[in-house]
mmCIF file of C-alpha atoms in Angstrom:
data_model
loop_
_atom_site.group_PDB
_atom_site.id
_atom_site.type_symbol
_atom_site.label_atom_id
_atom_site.label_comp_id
_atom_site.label_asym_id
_atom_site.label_seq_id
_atom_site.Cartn_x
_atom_site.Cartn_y
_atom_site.Cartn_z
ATOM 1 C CA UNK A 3 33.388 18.371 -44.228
ATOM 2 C CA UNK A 4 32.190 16.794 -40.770
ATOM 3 C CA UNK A 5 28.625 17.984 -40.269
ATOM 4 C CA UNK A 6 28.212 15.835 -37.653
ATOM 5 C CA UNK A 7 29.520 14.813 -33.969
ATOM 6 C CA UNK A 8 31.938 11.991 -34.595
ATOM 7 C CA UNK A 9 31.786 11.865 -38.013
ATOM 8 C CA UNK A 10 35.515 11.944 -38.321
ATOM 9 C CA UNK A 11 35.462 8.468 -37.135
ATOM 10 C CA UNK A 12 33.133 7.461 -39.655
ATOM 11 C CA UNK A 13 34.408 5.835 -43.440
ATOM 12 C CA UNK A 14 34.108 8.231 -45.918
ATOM 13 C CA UNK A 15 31.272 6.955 -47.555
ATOM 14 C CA UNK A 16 29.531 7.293 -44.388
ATOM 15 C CA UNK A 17 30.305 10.946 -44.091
ATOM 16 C CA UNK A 18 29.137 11.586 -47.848
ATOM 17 C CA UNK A 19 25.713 10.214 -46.958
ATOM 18 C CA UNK A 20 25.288 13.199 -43.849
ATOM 19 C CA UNK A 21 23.270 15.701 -45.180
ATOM 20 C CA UNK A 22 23.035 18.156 -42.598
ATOM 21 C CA UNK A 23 23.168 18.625 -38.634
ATOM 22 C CA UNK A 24 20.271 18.694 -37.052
ATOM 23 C CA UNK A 25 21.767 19.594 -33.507
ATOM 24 C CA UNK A 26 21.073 23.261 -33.099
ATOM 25 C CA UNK A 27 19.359 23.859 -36.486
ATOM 26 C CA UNK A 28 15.783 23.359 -36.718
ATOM 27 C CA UNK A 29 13.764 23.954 -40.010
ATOM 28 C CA UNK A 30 11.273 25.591 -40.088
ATOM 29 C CA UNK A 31 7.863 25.329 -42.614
ATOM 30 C CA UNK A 32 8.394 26.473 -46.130
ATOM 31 C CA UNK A 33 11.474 27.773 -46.981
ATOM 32 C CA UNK A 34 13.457 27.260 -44.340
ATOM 33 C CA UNK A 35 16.435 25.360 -45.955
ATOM 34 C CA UNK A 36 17.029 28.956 -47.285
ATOM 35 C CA UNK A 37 19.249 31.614 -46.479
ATOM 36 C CA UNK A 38 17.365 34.345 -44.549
ATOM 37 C CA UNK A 39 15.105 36.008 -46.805
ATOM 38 C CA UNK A 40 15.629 39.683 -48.185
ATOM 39 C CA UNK A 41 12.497 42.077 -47.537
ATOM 40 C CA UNK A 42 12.617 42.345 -51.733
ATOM 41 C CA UNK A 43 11.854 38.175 -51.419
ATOM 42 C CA UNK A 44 9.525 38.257 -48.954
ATOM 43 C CA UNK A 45 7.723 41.407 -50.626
ATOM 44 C CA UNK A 46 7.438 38.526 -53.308
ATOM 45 C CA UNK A 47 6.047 36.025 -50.913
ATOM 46 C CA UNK A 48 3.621 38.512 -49.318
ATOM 47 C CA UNK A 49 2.569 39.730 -53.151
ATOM 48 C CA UNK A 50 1.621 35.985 -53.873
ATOM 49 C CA UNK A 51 -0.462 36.158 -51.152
ATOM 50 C CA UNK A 52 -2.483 39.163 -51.939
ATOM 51 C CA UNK A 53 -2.808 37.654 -55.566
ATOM 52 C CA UNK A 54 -4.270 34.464 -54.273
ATOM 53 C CA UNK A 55 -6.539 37.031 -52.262
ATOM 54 C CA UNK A 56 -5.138 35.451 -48.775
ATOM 55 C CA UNK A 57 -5.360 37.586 -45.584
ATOM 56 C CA UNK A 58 -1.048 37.937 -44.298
ATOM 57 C CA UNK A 59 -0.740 37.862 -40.502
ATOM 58 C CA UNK A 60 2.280 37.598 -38.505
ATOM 59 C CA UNK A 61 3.040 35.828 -35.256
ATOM 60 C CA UNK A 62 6.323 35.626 -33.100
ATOM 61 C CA UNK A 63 7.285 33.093 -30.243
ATOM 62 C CA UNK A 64 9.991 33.308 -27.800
ATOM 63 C CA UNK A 65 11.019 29.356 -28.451
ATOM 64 C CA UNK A 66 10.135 28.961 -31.799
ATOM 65 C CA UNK A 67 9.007 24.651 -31.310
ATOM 66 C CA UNK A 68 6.893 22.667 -29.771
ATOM 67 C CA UNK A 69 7.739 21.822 -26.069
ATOM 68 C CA UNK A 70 6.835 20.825 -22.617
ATOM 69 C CA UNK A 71 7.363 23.048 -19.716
ATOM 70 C CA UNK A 72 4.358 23.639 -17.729
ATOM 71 C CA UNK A 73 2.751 19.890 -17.675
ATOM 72 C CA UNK A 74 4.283 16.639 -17.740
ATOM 73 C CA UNK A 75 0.265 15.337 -18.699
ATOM 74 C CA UNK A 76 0.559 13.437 -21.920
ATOM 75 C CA UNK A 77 -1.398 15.132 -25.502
ATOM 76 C CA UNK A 78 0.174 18.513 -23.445
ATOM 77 C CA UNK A 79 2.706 20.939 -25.191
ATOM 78 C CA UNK A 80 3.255 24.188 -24.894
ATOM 79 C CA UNK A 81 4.510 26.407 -28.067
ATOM 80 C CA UNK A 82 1.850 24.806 -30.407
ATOM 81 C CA UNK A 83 0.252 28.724 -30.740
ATOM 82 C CA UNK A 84 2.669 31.445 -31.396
ATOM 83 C CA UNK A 85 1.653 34.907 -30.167
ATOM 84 C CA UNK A 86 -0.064 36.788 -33.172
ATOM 85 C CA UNK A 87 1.442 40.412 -33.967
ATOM 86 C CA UNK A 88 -1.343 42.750 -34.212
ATOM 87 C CA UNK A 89 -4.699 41.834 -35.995
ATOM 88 C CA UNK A 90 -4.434 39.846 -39.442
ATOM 89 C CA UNK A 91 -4.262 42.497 -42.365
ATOM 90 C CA UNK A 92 -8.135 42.021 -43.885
ATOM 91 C CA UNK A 93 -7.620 44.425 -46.441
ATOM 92 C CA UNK A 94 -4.089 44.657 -47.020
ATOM 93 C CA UNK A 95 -3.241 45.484 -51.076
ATOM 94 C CA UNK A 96 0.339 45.795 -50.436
ATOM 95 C CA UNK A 97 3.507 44.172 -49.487
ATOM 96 C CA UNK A 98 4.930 47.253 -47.813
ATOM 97 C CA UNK A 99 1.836 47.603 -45.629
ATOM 98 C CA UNK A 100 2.829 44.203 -44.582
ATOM 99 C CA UNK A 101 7.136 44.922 -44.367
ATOM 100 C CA UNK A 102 6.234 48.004 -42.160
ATOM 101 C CA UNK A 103 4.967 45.646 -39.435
ATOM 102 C CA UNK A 104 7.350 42.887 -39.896
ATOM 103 C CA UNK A 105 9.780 45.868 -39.009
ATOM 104 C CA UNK A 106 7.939 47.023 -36.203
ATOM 105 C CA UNK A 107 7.626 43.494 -34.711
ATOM 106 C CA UNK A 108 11.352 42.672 -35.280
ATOM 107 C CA UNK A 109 12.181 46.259 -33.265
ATOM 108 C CA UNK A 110 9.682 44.984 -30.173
ATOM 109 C CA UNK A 111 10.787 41.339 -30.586
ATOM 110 C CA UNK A 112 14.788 41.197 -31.276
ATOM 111 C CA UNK A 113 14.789 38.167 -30.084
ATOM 112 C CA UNK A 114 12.263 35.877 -31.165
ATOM 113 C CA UNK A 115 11.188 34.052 -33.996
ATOM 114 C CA UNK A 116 8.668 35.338 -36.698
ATOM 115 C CA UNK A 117 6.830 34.178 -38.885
ATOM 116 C CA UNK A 118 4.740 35.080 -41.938
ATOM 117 C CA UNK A 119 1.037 33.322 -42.266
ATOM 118 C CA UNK A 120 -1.111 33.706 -44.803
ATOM 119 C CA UNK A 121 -5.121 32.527 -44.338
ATOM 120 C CA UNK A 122 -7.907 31.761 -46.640
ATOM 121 C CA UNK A 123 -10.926 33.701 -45.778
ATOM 122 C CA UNK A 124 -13.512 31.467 -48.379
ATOM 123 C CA UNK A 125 -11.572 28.106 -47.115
ATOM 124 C CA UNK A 126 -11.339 29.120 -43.211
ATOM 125 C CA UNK A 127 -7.797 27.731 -43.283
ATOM 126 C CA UNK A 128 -4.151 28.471 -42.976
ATOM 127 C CA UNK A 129 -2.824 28.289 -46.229
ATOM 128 C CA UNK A 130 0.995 29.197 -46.358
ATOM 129 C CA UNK A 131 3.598 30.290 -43.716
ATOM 130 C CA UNK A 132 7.511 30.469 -43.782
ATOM 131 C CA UNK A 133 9.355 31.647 -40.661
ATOM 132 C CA UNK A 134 10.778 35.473 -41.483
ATOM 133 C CA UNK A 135 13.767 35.789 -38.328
ATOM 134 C CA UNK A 136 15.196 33.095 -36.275
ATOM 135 C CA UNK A 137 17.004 34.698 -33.141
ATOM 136 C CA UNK A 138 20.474 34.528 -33.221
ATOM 137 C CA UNK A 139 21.634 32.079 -31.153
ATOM 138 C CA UNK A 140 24.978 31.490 -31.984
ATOM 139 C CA UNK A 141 26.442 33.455 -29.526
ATOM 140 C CA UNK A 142 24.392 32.538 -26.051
ATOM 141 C CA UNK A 143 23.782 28.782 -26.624
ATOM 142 C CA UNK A 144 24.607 26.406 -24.977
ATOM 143 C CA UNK A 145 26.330 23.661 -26.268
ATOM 144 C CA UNK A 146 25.080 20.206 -27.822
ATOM 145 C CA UNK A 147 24.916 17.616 -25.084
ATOM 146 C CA UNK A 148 26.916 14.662 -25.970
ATOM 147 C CA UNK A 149 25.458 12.140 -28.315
ATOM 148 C CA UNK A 150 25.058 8.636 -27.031
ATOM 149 C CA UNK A 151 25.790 6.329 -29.772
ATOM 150 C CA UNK A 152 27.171 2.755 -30.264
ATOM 151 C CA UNK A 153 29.718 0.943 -31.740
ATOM 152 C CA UNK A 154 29.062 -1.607 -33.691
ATOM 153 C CA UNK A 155 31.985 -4.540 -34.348
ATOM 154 C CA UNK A 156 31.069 -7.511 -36.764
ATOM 155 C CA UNK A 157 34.169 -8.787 -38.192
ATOM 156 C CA UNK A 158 36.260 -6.806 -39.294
ATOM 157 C CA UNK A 159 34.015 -3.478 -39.951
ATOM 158 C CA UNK A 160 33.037 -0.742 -37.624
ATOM 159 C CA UNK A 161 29.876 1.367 -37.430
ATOM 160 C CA UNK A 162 29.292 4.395 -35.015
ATOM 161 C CA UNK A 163 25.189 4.554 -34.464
ATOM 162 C CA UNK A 164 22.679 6.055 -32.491
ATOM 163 C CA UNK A 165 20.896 3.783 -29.995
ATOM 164 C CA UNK A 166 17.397 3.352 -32.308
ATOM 165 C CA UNK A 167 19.249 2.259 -35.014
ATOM 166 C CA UNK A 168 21.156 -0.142 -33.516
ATOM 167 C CA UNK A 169 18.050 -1.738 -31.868
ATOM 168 C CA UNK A 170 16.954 -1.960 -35.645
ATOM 169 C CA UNK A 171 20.094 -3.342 -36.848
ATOM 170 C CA UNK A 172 19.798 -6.334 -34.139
ATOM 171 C CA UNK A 173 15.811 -6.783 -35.068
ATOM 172 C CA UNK A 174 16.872 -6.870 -38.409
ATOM 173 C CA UNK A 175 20.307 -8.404 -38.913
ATOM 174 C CA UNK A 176 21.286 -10.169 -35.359
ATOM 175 C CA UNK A 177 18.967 -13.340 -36.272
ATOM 176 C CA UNK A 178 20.863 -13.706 -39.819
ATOM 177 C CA UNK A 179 24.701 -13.493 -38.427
ATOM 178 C CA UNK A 180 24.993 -17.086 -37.671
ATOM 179 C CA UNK A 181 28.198 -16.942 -34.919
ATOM 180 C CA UNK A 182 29.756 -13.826 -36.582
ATOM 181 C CA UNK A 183 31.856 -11.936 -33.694
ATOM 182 C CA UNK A 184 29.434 -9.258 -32.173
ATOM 183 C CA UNK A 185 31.559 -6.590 -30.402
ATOM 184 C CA UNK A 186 30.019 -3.855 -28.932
ATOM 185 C CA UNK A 187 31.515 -0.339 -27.470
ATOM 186 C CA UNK A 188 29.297 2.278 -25.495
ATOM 187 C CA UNK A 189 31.037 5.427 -25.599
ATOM 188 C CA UNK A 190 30.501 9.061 -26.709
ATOM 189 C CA UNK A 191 31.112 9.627 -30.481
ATOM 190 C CA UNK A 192 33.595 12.159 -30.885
#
């Protein structure tokens, strides 16, 4: 199965070493390489918490990552604090308490992402989070731009790669080729 853009034109031991596509799929914290947790797997998660004597508290964000839209000024990025939902639950002794707002927050916010956090009181830290609904944005996204990658020509073998690794490849290999053909190709992979 082609995961990736262009990986039809790659050998098949290339393909076998693609793992996943990143292009439209960020991860997210713990368990994100999951399927979308159950409310009887997050009542789990959420009972862990209370064991450990953690305070839950949930938070939601429009974008979901890290990104720049208000300042170009470098160390600046928006979307490093998500919007918390309500107070944290001091207090809470139950995972339904918990499930009922997750509910209500998923009926205000539809569309955003939310997340589960839970916070040590005695260590003033966050301790464990994993992301509870990703929007879906299959439907309205737009797709992937194009990736720009490189082909590489030495002899009589073929390599499609991304720019960076190709400016490894001729740190790394170019010196030791010794007059070997070095064809090159720009183009789109696909």
């Amino acid at each position: 199965m082609n995961l990736l853009h262009g990986a039809a034109k790659l050998s098949p031991m290339a393909q076998e070493l693609i793992t996943w596509n990143p292009i439209n799929n960020k991860k997210y914290e713990t368990l994100s390489y999951l399927p979308a947790l159950s409310d009887d797997s997050i009542a789990r998660e959420i009972d862990y918490m209370i064991k450990k004597e953690w305070i839950p508290c949930l938070e939601f964000d429009e974008v979901g990552h890290v990104h720049r839209e208000n300042s170009r000024m470098p160390g600046y990025y928006d979307g490093r604090y998500w919007t918390m939902w309500k107070l944290p639950m001091f207090g809470c002794n139950d995972s339904s308490q918990v499930l009922n707002e997750i509910h209500e927050c998923k009926k205000a916010y539809p569309n955003a992402y939310i997340r589960c956090l839970a916070f040590d009181n005695k260590h003033q830290g966050q301790c464990m989070s994993f992301i509870i609904q990703k929007p879906n944005t299959t439907a309205t996204s737009t797709p992937p731009p194009k990736p720009f990658n490189i082909w590489v020509s030495v002899g009589e073998t073929s390599l499609c790669c991304t720019v960076m690794s190709f400016i490894c490849f001729l740190l790394c290999y170019a010196p030791k080729m010794d007059g070997l053909l070095l064809g090159l190709l720009v183009e789109t992979c696909y």
